[in-house]
PDB file of C-alpha atoms and ligand atoms in Angstrom:
ATOM      1  CA  MET A 134      93.425  47.386 124.271  1.00 88.00           C
ATOM      2  CA  SER A 135      90.920  49.644 121.781  1.00 95.00           C
ATOM      3  CA  ASP A 136      91.898  51.223 118.382  1.00 96.00           C
ATOM      4  CA  TRP A 137      91.037  54.365 120.534  1.00 98.00           C
ATOM      5  CA  GLN A 138      92.977  53.867 123.020  1.00 98.00           C
ATOM      6  CA  ASN A 139      95.893  52.420 120.841  1.00 97.00           C
ATOM      7  CA  ALA A 140      95.476  55.722 118.577  1.00 98.00           C
ATOM      8  CA  LEU A 141      95.335  57.577 121.444  1.00 98.00           C
ATOM      9  CA  ASP A 142      98.476  56.472 123.151  1.00 98.00           C
ATOM     10  CA  ASN A 143     100.796  56.539 120.146  1.00 97.00           C
ATOM     11  CA  ALA A 144      99.345  60.406 119.523  1.00 98.00           C
ATOM     12  CA  LEU A 145     100.499  61.386 123.129  1.00 98.00           C
ATOM     13  CA  GLN A 146     103.554  59.582 122.386  1.00 95.00           C
ATOM     14  CA  ALA A 147     104.281  61.100 119.400  1.00 94.00           C
ATOM     15  CA  ALA A 148     103.665  64.413 120.786  1.00 96.00           C
ATOM     16  CA  ALA A 149     106.141  63.941 123.658  1.00 95.00           C
ATOM     17  CA  THR A 150     108.696  62.547 121.850  1.00 89.00           C
ATOM     18  CA  HIS A 151     108.931  64.363 118.609  1.00 89.00           C
ATOM     19  CA  GLU A 152     106.479  67.798 119.783  1.00 93.00           C
ATOM     20  CA  PHE A 153     104.600  66.688 116.556  1.00 95.00           C
ATOM     21  CA  GLY A 154     101.040  68.355 116.341  1.00 97.00           C
ATOM     22  CA  VAL A 155      98.322  65.662 116.181  1.00 98.00           C
ATOM     23  CA  ILE A 156      94.730  65.295 115.833  1.00 97.00           C
ATOM     24  CA  PRO A 157      92.056  62.324 115.985  1.00 97.00           C
ATOM     25  CA  LEU A 158      91.267  60.224 112.877  1.00 96.00           C
ATOM     26  CA  SER A 159      88.731  58.343 111.967  1.00 95.00           C
ATOM     27  CA  LEU A 160      88.959  55.048 109.997  1.00 94.00           C
ATOM     28  CA  ARG A 161      88.591  56.567 106.777  1.00 90.00           C
ATOM     29  CA  LYS A 162      91.682  58.509 107.894  1.00 91.00           C
ATOM     30  CA  LEU A 163      89.656  61.966 108.143  1.00 91.00           C
ATOM     31  CA  PRO A 164      89.954  64.272 110.809  1.00 93.00           C
ATOM     32  CA  ALA A 165      87.300  62.685 113.280  1.00 95.00           C
ATOM     33  CA  LEU A 166      85.746  65.875 114.849  1.00 94.00           C
ATOM     34  CA  ALA A 167      83.271  67.466 112.871  1.00 90.00           C
ATOM     35  CA  SER A 168      83.241  71.266 111.979  1.00 88.00           C
ATOM     36  CA  PRO A 169      81.443  73.344 114.512  1.00 89.00           C
ATOM     37  CA  HIS A 170      80.641  76.014 111.812  1.00 87.00           C
ATOM     38  CA  LYS A 171      78.457  73.906 109.181  1.00 79.00           C
ATOM     39  CA  VAL A 172      75.647  75.988 110.818  1.00 79.00           C
ATOM     40  CA  ASP A 173      77.156  79.020 110.211  1.00 78.00           C
ATOM     41  CA  PRO A 174      75.441  82.046 107.646  1.00 79.00           C
ATOM     42  CA  PRO A 175      77.377  82.167 104.393  1.00 77.00           C
ATOM     43  CA  GLY A 176      80.189  84.611 104.128  1.00 77.00           C
ATOM     44  CA  THR A 177      81.105  83.981 107.659  1.00 79.00           C
ATOM     45  CA  PRO A 178      84.705  84.703 108.079  1.00 80.00           C
ATOM     46  CA  LYS A 179      86.708  80.899 108.165  1.00 83.00           C
ATOM     47  CA  CYS A 180      87.403  79.904 111.363  1.00 86.00           C
ATOM     48  CA  ARG A 181      91.014  78.026 111.637  1.00 87.00           C
ATOM     49  CA  GLY A 182      90.649  77.231 115.488  1.00 90.00           C
ATOM     50  CA  GLU A 183      90.098  80.598 116.732  1.00 90.00           C
ATOM     51  CA  CYS A 184      86.889  79.568 118.423  1.00 91.00           C
ATOM     52  CA  GLY A 185      88.574  77.589 120.808  1.00 90.00           C
ATOM     53  CA  ARG A 186      86.662  74.711 119.602  1.00 92.00           C
ATOM     54  CA  PHE A 187      87.564  71.369 117.688  1.00 94.00           C
ATOM     55  CA  GLY A 188      86.756  70.832 114.609  1.00 92.00           C
ATOM     56  CA  HIS A 189      89.085  72.932 112.315  1.00 92.00           C
ATOM     57  CA  GLY A 190      91.137  69.502 111.009  1.00 91.00           C
ATOM     58  CA  VAL A 191      94.545  69.798 110.956  1.00 92.00           C
ATOM     59  CA  HIS A 192      93.937  73.284 112.090  1.00 93.00           C
ATOM     60  CA  ASP A 193      93.053  71.759 115.554  1.00 95.00           C
ATOM     61  CA  ALA A 194      96.769  69.640 115.577  1.00 96.00           C
ATOM     62  CA  THR A 195      98.603  70.124 118.894  1.00 97.00           C
ATOM     63  CA  SER A 196     100.908  68.664 121.039  1.00 97.00           C
ATOM     64  CA  ASP A 197      99.826  69.525 124.219  1.00 97.00           C
ATOM     65  CA  PRO A 198      98.557  66.339 125.872  1.00 98.00           C
ATOM     66  CA  ASP A 199      95.088  67.574 127.833  1.00 98.00           C
ATOM     67  CA  ARG A 200      94.179  68.770 124.565  1.00 97.00           C
ATOM     68  CA  ILE A 201      94.754  65.534 122.765  1.00 98.00           C
ATOM     69  CA  ARG A 202      93.108  63.860 125.535  1.00 98.00           C
ATOM     70  CA  ALA A 203      90.327  66.297 125.153  1.00 98.00           C
ATOM     71  CA  MET A 204      90.019  65.705 121.618  1.00 98.00           C
ATOM     72  CA  PHE A 205      89.720  62.234 121.680  1.00 98.00           C
ATOM     73  CA  GLU A 206      87.484  62.124 124.263  1.00 98.00           C
ATOM     74  CA  ALA A 207      85.328  64.232 121.844  1.00 97.00           C
ATOM     75  CA  ALA A 208      86.032  61.407 119.246  1.00 97.00           C
ATOM     76  CA  ARG A 209      85.195  58.033 120.622  1.00 97.00           C
ATOM     77  CA  HIS A 210      85.051  56.946 117.178  1.00 96.00           C
ATOM     78  CA  ALA A 211      88.394  57.539 116.400  1.00 97.00           C
ATOM     79  CA  THR A 212      90.811  54.716 115.327  1.00 98.00           C
ATOM     80  CA  GLY A 213      93.573  56.768 114.663  1.00 98.00           C
ATOM     81  CA  TYR A 214      95.593  60.346 114.305  1.00 98.00           C
ATOM     82  CA  GLY A 215      97.478  62.217 111.989  1.00 97.00           C
ATOM     83  CA  ILE A 216     100.332  64.336 112.491  1.00 97.00           C
ATOM     84  CA  ALA A 217     100.612  67.693 111.238  1.00 95.00           C
ATOM     85  CA  CYS A 218     103.197  68.358 108.494  1.00 93.00           C
ATOM     86  CA  GLY A 219     104.904  71.685 107.852  1.00 91.00           C
ATOM     87  CA  ARG A 220     104.664  73.078 111.687  1.00 91.00           C
ATOM     88  CA  PRO A 221     107.369  74.053 113.903  1.00 90.00           C
ATOM     89  CA  PRO A 222     109.375  72.863 115.384  1.00 91.00           C
ATOM     90  CA  HIS A 223     110.285  70.223 112.500  1.00 91.00           C
ATOM     91  CA  TYR A 224     108.662  71.039 109.612  1.00 92.00           C
ATOM     92  CA  LEU A 225     107.763  67.579 108.496  1.00 94.00           C
ATOM     93  CA  ILE A 226     107.734  66.725 105.229  1.00 94.00           C
ATOM     94  CA  GLY A 227     105.878  63.282 104.281  1.00 93.00           C
ATOM     95  CA  LEU A 228     106.800  61.104 101.108  1.00 93.00           C
ATOM     96  CA  ASP A 229     103.734  58.936 100.481  1.00 92.00           C
ATOM     97  CA  LEU A 230     104.963  56.096  98.399  1.00 93.00           C
ATOM     98  CA  ASP A 231     102.278  54.375  97.331  1.00 90.00           C
ATOM     99  CA  ARG A 232     102.523  50.660  96.037  1.00 88.00           C
ATOM    100  CA  ASP A 233      99.249  49.294  94.375  1.00 82.00           C
ATOM    101  CA  ALA A 234      99.783  46.027  91.948  1.00 78.00           C
ATOM    102  CA  GLU A 235      96.490  46.825  90.196  1.00 78.00           C
ATOM    103  CA  LYS A 236      97.298  50.225  89.078  1.00 77.00           C
ATOM    104  CA  GLN A 237     100.789  49.223  88.114  1.00 81.00           C
ATOM    105  CA  VAL A 238     102.295  51.919  90.763  1.00 85.00           C
ATOM    106  CA  ASP A 239     105.493  51.118  92.815  1.00 90.00           C
ATOM    107  CA  GLY A 240     105.901  54.592  94.544  1.00 91.00           C
ATOM    108  CA  VAL A 241     109.242  53.198  96.140  1.00 89.00           C
ATOM    109  CA  TRP A 242     110.953  52.007  93.101  1.00 89.00           C
ATOM    110  CA  GLU A 243     110.102  55.104  91.393  1.00 90.00           C
ATOM    111  CA  LEU A 244     111.460  57.145  93.975  1.00 90.00           C
ATOM    112  CA  ARG A 245     114.784  54.521  94.079  1.00 88.00           C
ATOM    113  CA  LYS A 246     114.856  55.205  90.282  1.00 89.00           C
ATOM    114  CA  LEU A 247     114.510  58.653  90.340  1.00 89.00           C
ATOM    115  CA  CYS A 248     117.468  58.880  93.191  1.00 90.00           C
ATOM    116  CA  ALA A 249     119.492  56.613  91.125  1.00 89.00           C
ATOM    117  CA  ARG A 250     119.103  59.237  88.107  1.00 88.00           C
ATOM    118  CA  LYS A 251     119.739  62.021  89.656  1.00 87.00           C
ATOM    119  CA  GLY A 252     122.606  60.758  92.285  1.00 89.00           C
ATOM    120  CA  ILE A 253     120.439  61.546  95.434  1.00 90.00           C
ATOM    121  CA  ALA A 254     121.731  59.736  98.144  1.00 89.00           C
ATOM    122  CA  VAL A 255     119.029  58.894 100.435  1.00 85.00           C
ATOM    123  CA  PRO A 256     119.388  59.100 104.468  1.00 85.00           C
ATOM    124  CA  ARG A 257     117.598  56.558 106.780  1.00 87.00           C
ATOM    125  CA  THR A 258     114.864  58.148 108.116  1.00 91.00           C
ATOM    126  CA  VAL A 259     111.479  57.209 109.924  1.00 93.00           C
ATOM    127  CA  ILE A 260     109.790  55.030 107.915  1.00 94.00           C
ATOM    128  CA  ILE A 261     105.861  53.639 107.845  1.00 95.00           C
ATOM    129  CA  ARG A 262     104.063  50.753 106.425  1.00 95.00           C
ATOM    130  CA  THR A 263     100.859  51.153 105.213  1.00 94.00           C
ATOM    131  CA  PRO A 264      98.272  48.849 104.973  1.00 93.00           C
ATOM    132  CA  ARG A 265      98.603  48.747 101.834  1.00 87.00           C
ATOM    133  CA  GLY A 266     102.216  47.715 101.227  1.00 89.00           C
ATOM    134  CA  GLY A 267     102.848  51.244 100.880  1.00 92.00           C
ATOM    135  CA  TYR A 268     105.142  53.517 102.831  1.00 94.00           C
ATOM    136  CA  HIS A 269     105.335  57.352 104.258  1.00 95.00           C
ATOM    137  CA  ALA A 270     108.656  58.488 104.409  1.00 94.00           C
ATOM    138  CA  TRP A 271     109.377  61.282 106.892  1.00 95.00           C
ATOM    139  CA  TRP A 272     111.325  64.351 106.646  1.00 94.00           C
ATOM    140  CA  THR A 273     112.283  67.412 108.339  1.00 94.00           C
ATOM    141  CA  GLY A 274     112.404  70.695 106.340  1.00 91.00           C
ATOM    142  CA  PRO A 275     113.297  74.184 106.426  1.00 89.00           C
ATOM    143  CA  SER A 276     111.115  76.434 108.328  1.00 87.00           C
ATOM    144  CA  ASP A 277     111.450  79.192 105.209  1.00 85.00           C
ATOM    145  CA  VAL A 278     110.289  76.894 102.080  1.00 83.00           C
ATOM    146  CA  LYS A 279     106.554  76.044 101.340  1.00 80.00           C
ATOM    147  CA  VAL A 280     106.493  72.562  99.895  1.00 82.00           C
ATOM    148  CA  PRO A 281     103.387  72.283  97.603  1.00 78.00           C
ATOM    149  CA  ASN A 282     100.892  68.773  98.355  1.00 76.00           C
ATOM    150  CA  ARG A 283     101.374  67.585  95.377  1.00 75.00           C
ATOM    151  CA  ALA A 284     100.918  63.861  93.975  1.00 77.00           C
ATOM    152  CA  GLY A 285     102.738  62.321  91.521  1.00 77.00           C
ATOM    153  CA  GLN A 286     104.730  65.657  90.877  1.00 77.00           C
ATOM    154  CA  ILE A 287     108.143  63.926  91.414  1.00 84.00           C
ATOM    155  CA  ALA A 288     107.526  60.194  90.557  1.00 87.00           C
ATOM    156  CA  PRO A 289     104.547  58.130  89.677  1.00 87.00           C
ATOM    157  CA  GLY A 290     103.131  56.777  92.970  1.00 89.00           C
ATOM    158  CA  VAL A 291     105.137  58.918  95.264  1.00 90.00           C
ATOM    159  CA  ASP A 292     102.877  62.065  96.463  1.00 88.00           C
ATOM    160  CA  VAL A 293     104.487  64.724  99.148  1.00 89.00           C
ATOM    161  CA  ARG A 294     102.587  66.318 102.464  1.00 87.00           C
ATOM    162  CA  HIS A 295     103.668  69.131 103.903  1.00 87.00           C
ATOM    163  CA  SER A 296     101.997  72.636 104.969  1.00 82.00           C
ATOM    164  CA  GLY A 297      98.143  71.968 105.809  1.00 82.00           C
ATOM    165  CA  GLY A 298      98.384  68.167 105.446  1.00 87.00           C
ATOM    166  CA  TYR A 299      99.050  65.454 107.673  1.00 92.00           C
ATOM    167  CA  LEU A 300     100.350  62.021 107.897  1.00 94.00           C
ATOM    168  CA  VAL A 301      98.779  59.090 109.331  1.00 96.00           C
ATOM    169  CA  GLY A 302     100.801  57.956 112.667  1.00 97.00           C
ATOM    170  CA  PRO A 303     101.807  54.456 113.490  1.00 96.00           C
ATOM    171  CA  GLY A 304      99.609  52.656 115.469  1.00 96.00           C
ATOM    172  CA  SER A 305      96.571  53.941 113.732  1.00 98.00           C
ATOM    173  CA  ARG A 306      94.185  51.548 112.287  1.00 97.00           C
ATOM    174  CA  GLY A 307      92.405  52.693 108.894  1.00 94.00           C
ATOM    175  CA  GLU A 308      89.672  50.537 106.776  1.00 92.00           C
ATOM    176  CA  ARG A 309      92.263  48.171 105.714  1.00 92.00           C
ATOM    177  CA  GLY A 310      94.314  47.904 108.799  1.00 96.00           C
ATOM    178  CA  LEU A 311      96.889  49.167 111.031  1.00 96.00           C
ATOM    179  CA  TYR A 312     100.078  52.120 109.858  1.00 97.00           C
ATOM    180  CA  THR A 313     103.222  50.460 111.641  1.00 96.00           C
ATOM    181  CA  LEU A 314     106.610  51.680 112.188  1.00 93.00           C
ATOM    182  CA  ALA A 315     108.916  50.094 109.689  1.00 92.00           C
ATOM    183  CA  SER A 316     111.973  51.443 110.418  1.00 87.00           C
ATOM    184  CA  ASP A 317     114.261  50.986 114.206  1.00 83.00           C
ATOM    185  CA  PRO A 318     112.439  52.554 116.625  1.00 77.00           C
ATOM    186  CA  ASP A 319     115.787  53.493 118.800  1.00 76.00           C
ATOM    187  CA  ALA A 320     118.101  53.738 115.697  1.00 70.00           C
ATOM    188  CA  VAL A 321     116.587  56.125 113.250  1.00 73.00           C
ATOM    189  CA  THR A 322     115.165  59.875 114.029  1.00 85.00           C
ATOM    190  CA  VAL A 323     113.614  62.069 111.367  1.00 91.00           C
ATOM    191  CA  HIS A 324     116.195  63.042 108.984  1.00 92.00           C
ATOM    192  CA  PRO A 325     116.756  66.406 107.175  1.00 93.00           C
ATOM    193  CA  ILE A 326     115.433  66.287 103.772  1.00 92.00           C
ATOM    194  CA  PRO A 327     117.805  65.740 100.997  1.00 91.00           C
ATOM    195  CA  GLU A 328     118.600  69.291  99.479  1.00 90.00           C
ATOM    196  CA  GLN A 329     118.130  67.756  95.720  1.00 89.00           C
ATOM    197  CA  LEU A 330     114.629  66.190  96.737  1.00 90.00           C
ATOM    198  CA  LEU A 331     113.551  69.167  98.198  1.00 90.00           C
ATOM    199  CA  THR A 332     114.323  71.085  94.914  1.00 88.00           C
ATOM    200  CA  LEU A 333     112.383  68.887  92.846  1.00 86.00           C
ATOM    201  CA  MET A 334     109.582  68.869  95.350  1.00 85.00           C
ATOM    202  CA  THR A 335     109.335  73.186  94.971  1.00 83.00           C
ATOM    203  CA  ALA A 336     109.831  72.964  91.401  1.00 77.00           C
ATOM    204  CA  THR A 337     107.155  74.635  89.565  1.00 63.00           C
ATOM    205  CA  LYS A 338     106.935  72.857  86.253  1.00 51.00           C
ATOM    206  CA  GLU A 339     109.132  70.247  84.952  1.00 46.00           C
ATOM    207  CA  GLN A 340     111.375  72.263  82.353  1.00 43.00           C
ATOM    208  CA  PRO A 341     110.337  71.586  78.962  1.00 41.00           C
ATOM    209  CA  ARG A 342     113.089  69.314  77.109  1.00 42.00           C
ATOM    210  CA  ARG A 343     115.215  71.256  74.053  1.00 39.00           C
ATOM    211  CA  ILE A 344     113.202  70.540  70.741  1.00 38.00           C
ATOM    212  CA  VAL A 345     114.494  67.803  68.342  1.00 40.00           C
ATOM    213  CA  GLY A 346     115.099  68.884  65.052  1.00 38.00           C
ATOM    214  CA  ALA A 347     113.537  71.401  62.890  1.00 31.00           C
ATOM    215  CA  ARG A 348     110.459  68.856  61.996  1.00 34.00           C
ATOM    216  CA  ALA A 349     109.984  67.852  65.708  1.00 34.00           C
ATOM    217  CA  ALA A 350     106.835  69.702  66.536  1.00 33.00           C
ATOM    218  CA  ALA A 351     104.440  67.756  65.581  1.00 35.00           C
ATOM    219  CA  PRO A 352     101.289  66.532  67.170  1.00 36.00           C
ATOM    220  CA  ALA A 353     101.223  63.692  69.126  1.00 43.00           C
ATOM    221  CA  SER A 354      99.072  61.326  67.342  1.00 46.00           C
ATOM    222  CA  GLY A 355     101.414  58.395  67.093  1.00 58.00           C
ATOM    223  CA  GLY A 356     100.350  57.115  70.544  1.00 76.00           C
ATOM    224  CA  ARG A 357     100.012  53.397  69.147  1.00 82.00           C
ATOM    225  CA  ALA A 358     103.331  53.530  67.208  1.00 84.00           C
ATOM    226  CA  LEU A 359     104.922  54.879  70.095  1.00 87.00           C
ATOM    227  CA  VAL A 360     103.777  51.962  72.546  1.00 86.00           C
ATOM    228  CA  ALA A 361     104.962  49.761  70.420  1.00 87.00           C
ATOM    229  CA  LEU A 362     108.610  50.800  70.025  1.00 90.00           C
ATOM    230  CA  VAL A 363     108.797  50.851  73.615  1.00 89.00           C
ATOM    231  CA  LYS A 364     107.707  47.771  74.141  1.00 88.00           C
ATOM    232  CA  PHE A 365     110.168  46.361  71.529  1.00 88.00           C
ATOM    233  CA  VAL A 366     112.871  48.176  73.701  1.00 89.00           C
ATOM    234  CA  LEU A 367     111.492  46.790  77.112  1.00 87.00           C
ATOM    235  CA  ASP A 368     111.589  43.006  75.050  1.00 86.00           C
ATOM    236  CA  ALA A 369     115.285  43.633  74.793  1.00 85.00           C
ATOM    237  CA  ALA A 370     117.451  40.813  75.977  1.00 83.00           C
ATOM    238  CA  GLU A 371     120.940  41.894  77.583  1.00 79.00           C
ATOM    239  CA  GLY A 372     122.907  41.750  74.612  1.00 81.00           C
ATOM    240  CA  GLN A 373     120.565  43.333  71.920  1.00 85.00           C
ATOM    241  CA  ARG A 374     119.704  46.401  74.581  1.00 87.00           C
ATOM    242  CA  ASN A 375     121.502  48.914  72.531  1.00 88.00           C
ATOM    243  CA  ASN A 376     120.415  47.593  68.971  1.00 89.00           C
ATOM    244  CA  ARG A 377     116.722  47.433  69.611  1.00 90.00           C
ATOM    245  CA  LEU A 378     117.059  50.808  71.562  1.00 92.00           C
ATOM    246  CA  TYR A 379     118.795  52.273  68.271  1.00 91.00           C
ATOM    247  CA  TRP A 380     116.163  50.828  65.426  1.00 90.00           C
ATOM    248  CA  ALA A 381     113.089  52.044  68.071  1.00 92.00           C
ATOM    249  CA  ALA A 382     114.643  55.633  68.132  1.00 92.00           C
ATOM    250  CA  CYS A 383     115.175  55.846  64.319  1.00 89.00           C
ATOM    251  CA  LYS A 384     111.550  54.392  63.753  1.00 89.00           C
ATOM    252  CA  ALA A 385     110.148  57.208  66.297  1.00 90.00           C
ATOM    253  CA  PHE A 386     111.976  59.851  64.559  1.00 85.00           C
ATOM    254  CA  GLU A 387     110.797  58.622  61.060  1.00 84.00           C
ATOM    255  CA  HIS A 388     107.300  58.963  62.886  1.00 83.00           C
ATOM    256  CA  ALA A 389     107.953  62.212  63.656  1.00 82.00           C
ATOM    257  CA  ALA A 390     109.320  63.849  60.566  1.00 80.00           C
ATOM    258  CA  ALA A 391     106.283  62.379  58.621  1.00 78.00           C
ATOM    259  CA  GLY A 392     104.377  64.459  61.557  1.00 79.00           C
ATOM    260  CA  ARG A 393     103.262  61.216  63.226  1.00 81.00           C
ATOM    261  CA  LEU A 394     104.718  61.704  66.835  1.00 81.00           C
ATOM    262  CA  ASP A 395     105.963  64.131  68.884  1.00 81.00           C
ATOM    263  CA  ALA A 396     109.722  63.634  68.972  1.00 81.00           C
ATOM    264  CA  ASN A 397     110.146  64.918  72.339  1.00 80.00           C
ATOM    265  CA  GLN A 398     107.192  62.846  73.520  1.00 82.00           C
ATOM    266  CA  ALA A 399     109.076  59.567  71.735  1.00 86.00           C
ATOM    267  CA  GLU A 400     112.624  60.333  73.196  1.00 86.00           C
ATOM    268  CA  ASP A 401     111.165  61.297  76.769  1.00 84.00           C
ATOM    269  CA  ALA A 402     109.175  57.202  76.571  1.00 86.00           C
ATOM    270  CA  LEU A 403     112.486  56.107  74.700  1.00 90.00           C
ATOM    271  CA  THR A 404     114.616  57.171  77.311  1.00 85.00           C
ATOM    272  CA  ARG A 405     112.420  55.558  80.160  1.00 84.00           C
ATOM    273  CA  ALA A 406     112.227  52.611  78.546  1.00 85.00           C
ATOM    274  CA  ALA A 407     116.209  52.416  77.985  1.00 87.00           C
ATOM    275  CA  PHE A 408     116.516  53.132  81.893  1.00 81.00           C
ATOM    276  CA  ASP A 409     113.913  50.367  82.888  1.00 81.00           C
ATOM    277  CA  ILE A 410     115.818  47.384  81.143  1.00 83.00           C
ATOM    278  CA  GLY A 411     119.271  48.858  82.408  1.00 83.00           C
ATOM    279  CA  LEU A 412     120.799  50.629  79.928  1.00 83.00           C
ATOM    280  CA  PRO A 413     123.399  52.961  81.530  1.00 80.00           C
ATOM    281  CA  ASP A 414     122.337  56.550  81.086  1.00 79.00           C
ATOM    282  CA  LYS A 415     125.007  58.191  79.074  1.00 81.00           C
ATOM    283  CA  GLU A 416     124.847  55.316  76.562  1.00 84.00           C
ATOM    284  CA  ALA A 417     121.083  55.579  75.961  1.00 87.00           C
ATOM    285  CA  GLU A 418     121.480  59.079  75.626  1.00 86.00           C
ATOM    286  CA  ALA A 419     124.062  58.684  72.887  1.00 87.00           C
ATOM    287  CA  THR A 420     122.264  56.029  71.319  1.00 90.00           C
ATOM    288  CA  LEU A 421     119.684  58.155  71.224  1.00 89.00           C
ATOM    289  CA  ARG A 422     121.696  61.171  70.151  1.00 86.00           C
ATOM    290  CA  SER A 423     122.995  59.118  67.092  1.00 85.00           C
ATOM    291  CA  ALA A 424     119.130  57.970  65.776  1.00 86.00           C
ATOM    292  CA  ARG A 425     118.241  61.767  65.786  1.00 83.00           C
ATOM    293  CA  ASP A 426     120.937  62.742  63.947  1.00 79.00           C
ATOM    294  CA  GLU A 427     121.019  60.047  61.305  1.00 77.00           C
ATOM    295  CA  VAL A 428     116.723  60.525  61.023  1.00 78.00           C
ATOM    296  CA  LEU A 429     116.186  64.493  61.819  1.00 75.00           C
ATOM    297  CA  GLY A 430     119.474  65.831  60.823  1.00 70.00           C
ATOM    298  CA  ALA A 431     122.089  67.386  63.542  1.00 55.00           C
ATOM    299  CA  ALA A 432     120.087  69.887  65.713  1.00 44.00           C
TER     300      ALA A 432
HETATM  301 ZN1   ZN B 159      85.667  77.736 115.004  1.00 81.82          ZN
END
């Protein structure tokens, strides 16, 4: 079967079984149909499909089988299909979990860490495997919440797709290979997004952390020292984790007191390092607090 036929069949199936709106995609995962408005004079109001032609990207997405077939007929080079996010009836939200050994990014692990830290239970939902070994997790969302399409906001390597975005559907071929269904096709439906994850996605900015000590607002110029201290913690063997964390924290706060390092930044980095070596949150927090009190005095 040709990639085109395979993509069309899968697109039709996604539309029929889930009422997803779909568009044909090129090998580069971009909308396969070019805009019919390229020759419009400047200042022409932006058309999002009102003209009735094809080529408006994700705005063309439809679950009407005749229209899907017509779009694919107009795009014989299509090898995949995109599923529009953030639209009725499901208000699909996609979490794109990137895995790239070269860039040292692992979105799957980062999301797992985040959920463990925040106590978020992650229910089973539809999972797509990408050709590069990453995953897409699909969720349904509420109709009245706008979720920004953002890369790396909730965790490194974790991108959010919602309104105005699309997800490459299973059965699509990209330049690097096939997108396939990783979850059991019979057992799993698209699950509503956990409330706490949604809250993280819609948060405008990370809350600023409390200021540590009176002399803490020093400029962040101690980068190299901090990297070394983080490494010292990461290299800790099981029995010495807490001691190393305490020692590294004292050193970091001494640098902060001397104005060579930002205390908040140091505390963040050491908290992450403590988590990475498996120190319980409460223990790490207590250790950092006593080191801070020791060096900077109680806040
Ligand atoms: Zn138009």
